[in-house]
């Protein structure tokens, strides 16, 4: 049986990673590459609710290159909200974006585990993780979803040219900074989907434990409404 974390996951760190560099898989500013810290809280783009920035200045500088994908995302959200998808909440698309933002650390970690990137880094360019969600009416927005299924699929699962171009841009930036590429997590609920790209450092720099029970952990945190997930490291190198 899988063991769940009854305390916030930060309490399960037994030894700190040896390296001092913050591991990607956390949010970074889409303009300057600054890593989010407790002292520097990021702001989401108000249009797409996906791209994040460390400051208003960075958001303004990035707008000319972000404009096309931002407006495209908003258009897709409106189409999904008006399409019959079997769910009562017409704002399911907006709720899904907020859910993805709240669980970004958890979803990125699940993708890292599902693709086994610690053992086979090349999979970051070949596969993606799909997380299928079921929708439920709940007074708390972040508890309106539960995990119905997860699948590892080829990256060709994504066919939207603008989304592919945005992932490629992040991939090039990640490799220029020494990373292995961009992990893609696709969150789906009915006809609505959200693509979450995560820039990943080389496995040697990531001190996360490999977990075969990642799907159970993902379901546990989502269904309990917990947004305090942090990756576990029980050895200096995971």
mmCIF file of C-alpha atoms in Angstrom:
data_model
loop_
_atom_site.group_PDB
_atom_site.id
_atom_site.type_symbol
_atom_site.label_atom_id
_atom_site.label_comp_id
_atom_site.label_asym_id
_atom_site.label_seq_id
_atom_site.Cartn_x
_atom_site.Cartn_y
_atom_site.Cartn_z
ATOM 1 C CA UNK A 1 0.000 0.000 0.000
ATOM 2 C CA UNK A 2 1.255 3.482 -0.820
ATOM 3 C CA UNK A 3 2.262 5.624 2.126
ATOM 4 C CA UNK A 4 0.731 9.099 2.100
ATOM 5 C CA UNK A 5 2.160 12.167 3.764
ATOM 6 C CA UNK A 6 0.038 13.092 6.759
ATOM 7 C CA UNK A 7 2.130 16.215 7.351
ATOM 8 C CA UNK A 8 3.072 18.914 4.826
ATOM 9 C CA UNK A 9 5.613 17.327 2.509
ATOM 10 C CA UNK A 10 8.348 19.773 3.519
ATOM 11 C CA UNK A 11 8.487 17.917 6.847
ATOM 12 C CA UNK A 12 9.566 14.768 4.992
ATOM 13 C CA UNK A 13 12.915 16.215 3.918
ATOM 14 C CA UNK A 14 15.508 14.228 5.862
ATOM 15 C CA UNK A 15 18.630 15.660 4.212
ATOM 16 C CA UNK A 16 19.022 18.756 2.113
ATOM 17 C CA UNK A 17 20.314 18.516 -1.478
ATOM 18 C CA UNK A 18 24.093 19.001 -1.732
ATOM 19 C CA UNK A 19 23.857 21.599 -4.458
ATOM 20 C CA UNK A 20 22.817 25.147 -3.698
ATOM 21 C CA UNK A 21 21.229 25.910 -7.061
ATOM 22 C CA UNK A 22 17.438 25.871 -7.001
ATOM 23 C CA UNK A 23 16.146 23.001 -9.116
ATOM 24 C CA UNK A 24 13.999 23.874 -12.096
ATOM 25 C CA UNK A 25 10.629 22.263 -11.887
ATOM 26 C CA UNK A 26 9.758 25.301 -9.793
ATOM 27 C CA UNK A 27 8.230 28.339 -11.468
ATOM 28 C CA UNK A 28 10.571 30.695 -13.301
ATOM 29 C CA UNK A 29 9.911 34.131 -14.729
ATOM 30 C CA UNK A 30 9.126 33.815 -18.428
ATOM 31 C CA UNK A 31 11.081 36.965 -19.203
ATOM 32 C CA UNK A 32 14.269 36.967 -17.119
ATOM 33 C CA UNK A 33 14.420 33.384 -15.801
ATOM 34 C CA UNK A 34 14.362 34.338 -12.106
ATOM 35 C CA UNK A 35 13.312 31.412 -9.881
ATOM 36 C CA UNK A 36 10.326 31.959 -7.597
ATOM 37 C CA UNK A 37 11.185 32.068 -3.891
ATOM 38 C CA UNK A 38 9.194 32.834 -0.727
ATOM 39 C CA UNK A 39 10.593 36.376 -0.952
ATOM 40 C CA UNK A 40 9.750 36.805 -4.660
ATOM 41 C CA UNK A 41 6.141 35.812 -5.341
ATOM 42 C CA UNK A 42 5.259 35.598 -9.001
ATOM 43 C CA UNK A 43 2.295 37.126 -10.792
ATOM 44 C CA UNK A 44 0.320 35.254 -13.452
ATOM 45 C CA UNK A 45 -0.637 36.839 -16.750
ATOM 46 C CA UNK A 46 -4.226 37.987 -16.286
ATOM 47 C CA UNK A 47 -5.137 36.915 -19.817
ATOM 48 C CA UNK A 48 -3.932 33.329 -20.138
ATOM 49 C CA UNK A 49 -3.463 32.678 -16.391
ATOM 50 C CA UNK A 50 -0.515 30.466 -17.340
ATOM 51 C CA UNK A 51 2.623 32.514 -17.986
ATOM 52 C CA UNK A 52 4.289 33.860 -14.849
ATOM 53 C CA UNK A 53 6.488 36.851 -14.129
ATOM 54 C CA UNK A 54 8.609 38.073 -11.242
ATOM 55 C CA UNK A 55 7.584 41.704 -11.793
ATOM 56 C CA UNK A 56 5.296 43.987 -13.745
ATOM 57 C CA UNK A 57 8.308 45.279 -15.672
ATOM 58 C CA UNK A 58 9.154 41.785 -16.922
ATOM 59 C CA UNK A 59 5.535 41.256 -17.914
ATOM 60 C CA UNK A 60 5.530 44.463 -19.989
ATOM 61 C CA UNK A 61 8.824 43.599 -21.707
ATOM 62 C CA UNK A 62 7.602 40.097 -22.568
ATOM 63 C CA UNK A 63 4.203 41.138 -23.913
ATOM 64 C CA UNK A 64 5.164 41.543 -27.616
ATOM 65 C CA UNK A 65 6.381 37.923 -27.781
ATOM 66 C CA UNK A 66 3.650 36.605 -25.468
ATOM 67 C CA UNK A 67 0.691 38.346 -27.105
ATOM 68 C CA UNK A 68 -0.081 35.709 -29.765
ATOM 69 C CA UNK A 69 -0.133 32.671 -27.443
ATOM 70 C CA UNK A 70 -1.964 34.653 -24.744
ATOM 71 C CA UNK A 71 -4.814 35.714 -27.028
ATOM 72 C CA UNK A 72 -4.934 32.225 -28.525
ATOM 73 C CA UNK A 73 -5.257 30.685 -25.066
ATOM 74 C CA UNK A 74 -8.071 33.066 -24.117
ATOM 75 C CA UNK A 75 -9.895 32.185 -27.354
ATOM 76 C CA UNK A 76 -9.572 28.464 -26.635
ATOM 77 C CA UNK A 77 -10.896 28.971 -23.105
ATOM 78 C CA UNK A 78 -13.988 30.796 -24.403
ATOM 79 C CA UNK A 79 -14.680 28.029 -26.914
ATOM 80 C CA UNK A 80 -14.311 25.345 -24.276
ATOM 81 C CA UNK A 81 -16.566 27.204 -21.852
ATOM 82 C CA UNK A 82 -19.361 27.454 -24.427
ATOM 83 C CA UNK A 83 -19.094 23.826 -25.612
ATOM 84 C CA UNK A 84 -21.301 21.148 -24.006
ATOM 85 C CA UNK A 85 -18.940 19.029 -21.912
ATOM 86 C CA UNK A 86 -21.213 17.397 -19.373
ATOM 87 C CA UNK A 87 -20.179 19.661 -16.484
ATOM 88 C CA UNK A 88 -22.482 22.122 -14.767
ATOM 89 C CA UNK A 89 -19.913 24.882 -14.154
ATOM 90 C CA UNK A 90 -19.603 27.066 -17.265
ATOM 91 C CA UNK A 91 -16.372 28.471 -15.824
ATOM 92 C CA UNK A 92 -14.663 25.065 -15.695
ATOM 93 C CA UNK A 93 -11.898 26.327 -17.999
ATOM 94 C CA UNK A 94 -10.985 29.191 -15.651
ATOM 95 C CA UNK A 95 -11.225 26.886 -12.645
ATOM 96 C CA UNK A 96 -8.898 24.424 -14.372
ATOM 97 C CA UNK A 97 -6.288 27.133 -14.944
ATOM 98 C CA UNK A 98 -6.403 28.108 -11.277
ATOM 99 C CA UNK A 99 -6.150 24.438 -10.314
ATOM 100 C CA UNK A 100 -3.068 24.005 -12.517
ATOM 101 C CA UNK A 101 -1.396 27.043 -10.972
ATOM 102 C CA UNK A 102 -2.172 25.910 -7.410
ATOM 103 C CA UNK A 103 -0.810 22.401 -8.049
ATOM 104 C CA UNK A 104 2.104 23.320 -10.332
ATOM 105 C CA UNK A 105 4.782 21.779 -8.068
ATOM 106 C CA UNK A 106 2.792 18.553 -7.691
ATOM 107 C CA UNK A 107 2.007 18.238 -11.402
ATOM 108 C CA UNK A 108 5.595 18.942 -12.439
ATOM 109 C CA UNK A 109 6.888 16.332 -9.979
ATOM 110 C CA UNK A 110 4.327 13.782 -11.216
ATOM 111 C CA UNK A 111 5.444 14.367 -14.800
ATOM 112 C CA UNK A 112 9.099 13.937 -13.813
ATOM 113 C CA UNK A 113 8.266 10.619 -12.138
ATOM 114 C CA UNK A 114 5.883 9.349 -14.828
ATOM 115 C CA UNK A 115 8.443 9.859 -17.591
ATOM 116 C CA UNK A 116 11.235 8.432 -15.390
ATOM 117 C CA UNK A 117 13.452 11.363 -16.292
ATOM 118 C CA UNK A 118 15.998 10.545 -13.631
ATOM 119 C CA UNK A 119 16.811 7.290 -15.431
ATOM 120 C CA UNK A 120 15.968 8.217 -19.042
ATOM 121 C CA UNK A 121 16.335 12.009 -19.536
ATOM 122 C CA UNK A 122 15.721 11.691 -23.302
ATOM 123 C CA UNK A 123 12.046 10.955 -22.609
ATOM 124 C CA UNK A 124 11.520 14.649 -21.893
ATOM 125 C CA UNK A 125 11.633 15.218 -25.673
ATOM 126 C CA UNK A 126 9.574 12.156 -26.574
ATOM 127 C CA UNK A 127 6.659 11.907 -24.157
ATOM 128 C CA UNK A 128 4.180 13.912 -22.114
ATOM 129 C CA UNK A 129 1.987 13.155 -19.119
ATOM 130 C CA UNK A 130 -1.788 13.471 -19.500
ATOM 131 C CA UNK A 131 -3.786 13.902 -16.287
ATOM 132 C CA UNK A 132 -7.521 13.366 -16.772
ATOM 133 C CA UNK A 133 -9.727 15.028 -14.168
ATOM 134 C CA UNK A 134 -13.337 14.597 -13.089
ATOM 135 C CA UNK A 135 -15.276 17.690 -12.054
ATOM 136 C CA UNK A 136 -17.364 17.992 -8.869
ATOM 137 C CA UNK A 137 -19.369 20.833 -7.377
ATOM 138 C CA UNK A 138 -17.541 22.074 -4.306
ATOM 139 C CA UNK A 139 -17.565 25.375 -2.452
ATOM 140 C CA UNK A 140 -13.741 25.511 -2.668
ATOM 141 C CA UNK A 141 -12.534 25.958 -6.252
ATOM 142 C CA UNK A 142 -9.303 23.965 -5.771
ATOM 143 C CA UNK A 143 -11.323 20.938 -4.599
ATOM 144 C CA UNK A 144 -13.609 20.696 -7.622
ATOM 145 C CA UNK A 145 -11.443 18.096 -9.355
ATOM 146 C CA UNK A 146 -10.325 14.547 -8.756
ATOM 147 C CA UNK A 147 -7.892 12.464 -10.797
ATOM 148 C CA UNK A 148 -9.768 10.060 -13.094
ATOM 149 C CA UNK A 149 -6.758 8.637 -14.957
ATOM 150 C CA UNK A 150 -3.175 9.330 -16.025
ATOM 151 C CA UNK A 151 -1.437 8.402 -19.283
ATOM 152 C CA UNK A 152 2.028 8.785 -20.750
ATOM 153 C CA UNK A 153 1.590 9.787 -24.400
ATOM 154 C CA UNK A 154 3.865 10.826 -27.291
ATOM 155 C CA UNK A 155 4.624 14.556 -27.507
ATOM 156 C CA UNK A 156 2.837 14.498 -30.878
ATOM 157 C CA UNK A 157 -0.379 14.343 -28.810
ATOM 158 C CA UNK A 158 -0.136 18.145 -28.849
ATOM 159 C CA UNK A 159 -1.124 19.443 -32.276
ATOM 160 C CA UNK A 160 -1.788 23.140 -31.735
ATOM 161 C CA UNK A 161 0.958 25.012 -33.675
ATOM 162 C CA UNK A 162 1.080 27.988 -31.289
ATOM 163 C CA UNK A 163 1.323 25.754 -28.225
ATOM 164 C CA UNK A 164 4.049 23.680 -29.898
ATOM 165 C CA UNK A 165 5.971 26.858 -30.746
ATOM 166 C CA UNK A 166 5.712 28.078 -27.137
ATOM 167 C CA UNK A 167 7.011 24.743 -25.822
ATOM 168 C CA UNK A 168 9.884 24.878 -28.316
ATOM 169 C CA UNK A 169 10.812 28.385 -27.146
ATOM 170 C CA UNK A 170 10.972 27.191 -23.558
ATOM 171 C CA UNK A 171 12.931 24.115 -24.615
ATOM 172 C CA UNK A 172 15.605 26.184 -26.321
ATOM 173 C CA UNK A 173 15.903 28.503 -23.326
ATOM 174 C CA UNK A 174 16.157 25.550 -20.954
ATOM 175 C CA UNK A 175 18.969 23.903 -22.932
ATOM 176 C CA UNK A 176 20.860 27.177 -23.244
ATOM 177 C CA UNK A 177 20.814 27.308 -19.436
ATOM 178 C CA UNK A 178 22.089 23.736 -19.105
ATOM 179 C CA UNK A 179 18.769 21.924 -18.694
ATOM 180 C CA UNK A 180 17.600 18.766 -20.475
ATOM 181 C CA UNK A 181 14.462 20.249 -21.988
ATOM 182 C CA UNK A 182 10.829 21.007 -21.277
ATOM 183 C CA UNK A 183 8.605 18.499 -19.524
ATOM 184 C CA UNK A 184 5.012 18.722 -20.773
ATOM 185 C CA UNK A 185 2.043 17.951 -18.532
ATOM 186 C CA UNK A 186 -1.432 18.104 -20.084
ATOM 187 C CA UNK A 187 -4.354 18.519 -17.686
ATOM 188 C CA UNK A 188 -7.738 17.608 -19.162
ATOM 189 C CA UNK A 189 -11.311 17.851 -17.919
ATOM 190 C CA UNK A 190 -14.014 17.049 -20.448
ATOM 191 C CA UNK A 191 -13.416 19.195 -23.537
ATOM 192 C CA UNK A 192 -11.123 21.551 -21.653
ATOM 193 C CA UNK A 193 -7.367 21.131 -21.411
ATOM 194 C CA UNK A 194 -4.409 23.012 -19.984
ATOM 195 C CA UNK A 195 -0.820 22.495 -21.134
ATOM 196 C CA UNK A 196 1.800 23.016 -18.423
ATOM 197 C CA UNK A 197 5.440 23.185 -19.619
ATOM 198 C CA UNK A 198 8.159 22.681 -16.980
ATOM 199 C CA UNK A 199 11.820 23.414 -17.693
ATOM 200 C CA UNK A 200 13.949 20.641 -16.166
ATOM 201 C CA UNK A 201 17.535 20.622 -14.907
ATOM 202 C CA UNK A 202 19.877 17.667 -15.583
ATOM 203 C CA UNK A 203 18.985 14.684 -13.332
ATOM 204 C CA UNK A 204 22.371 14.960 -11.598
ATOM 205 C CA UNK A 205 21.232 18.296 -10.168
ATOM 206 C CA UNK A 206 17.838 17.046 -9.010
ATOM 207 C CA UNK A 207 17.827 15.356 -5.623
ATOM 208 C CA UNK A 208 14.279 14.000 -5.795
ATOM 209 C CA UNK A 209 13.568 10.400 -4.893
ATOM 210 C CA UNK A 210 12.262 8.183 -7.689
ATOM 211 C CA UNK A 211 8.714 7.180 -6.759
ATOM 212 C CA UNK A 212 6.701 4.388 -8.338
ATOM 213 C CA UNK A 213 3.612 5.495 -6.406
ATOM 214 C CA UNK A 214 3.513 8.971 -7.990
ATOM 215 C CA UNK A 215 -0.030 8.461 -9.349
ATOM 216 C CA UNK A 216 -1.386 7.623 -5.884
ATOM 217 C CA UNK A 217 0.411 10.607 -4.364
ATOM 218 C CA UNK A 218 -0.991 12.862 -7.101
ATOM 219 C CA UNK A 219 -4.544 11.648 -6.453
ATOM 220 C CA UNK A 220 -4.153 12.001 -2.696
ATOM 221 C CA UNK A 221 -3.041 15.632 -2.796
ATOM 222 C CA UNK A 222 -5.638 16.624 -5.403
ATOM 223 C CA UNK A 223 -8.601 14.959 -3.717
ATOM 224 C CA UNK A 224 -7.657 16.211 -0.251
ATOM 225 C CA UNK A 225 -7.355 19.748 -1.604
ATOM 226 C CA UNK A 226 -3.787 20.134 -0.362
ATOM 227 C CA UNK A 227 -1.592 22.608 -2.229
ATOM 228 C CA UNK A 228 1.474 22.294 0.049
ATOM 229 C CA UNK A 229 3.241 19.570 -1.908
ATOM 230 C CA UNK A 230 7.038 19.626 -2.114
ATOM 231 C CA UNK A 231 9.226 16.922 -3.687
ATOM 232 C CA UNK A 232 10.823 14.418 -1.332
ATOM 233 C CA UNK A 233 14.563 13.878 -0.964
ATOM 234 C CA UNK A 234 15.697 11.257 1.551
ATOM 235 C CA UNK A 235 19.292 11.034 0.303
ATOM 236 C CA UNK A 236 21.729 13.721 -0.869
ATOM 237 C CA UNK A 237 21.140 12.677 -4.486
ATOM 238 C CA UNK A 238 17.615 11.295 -4.168
#
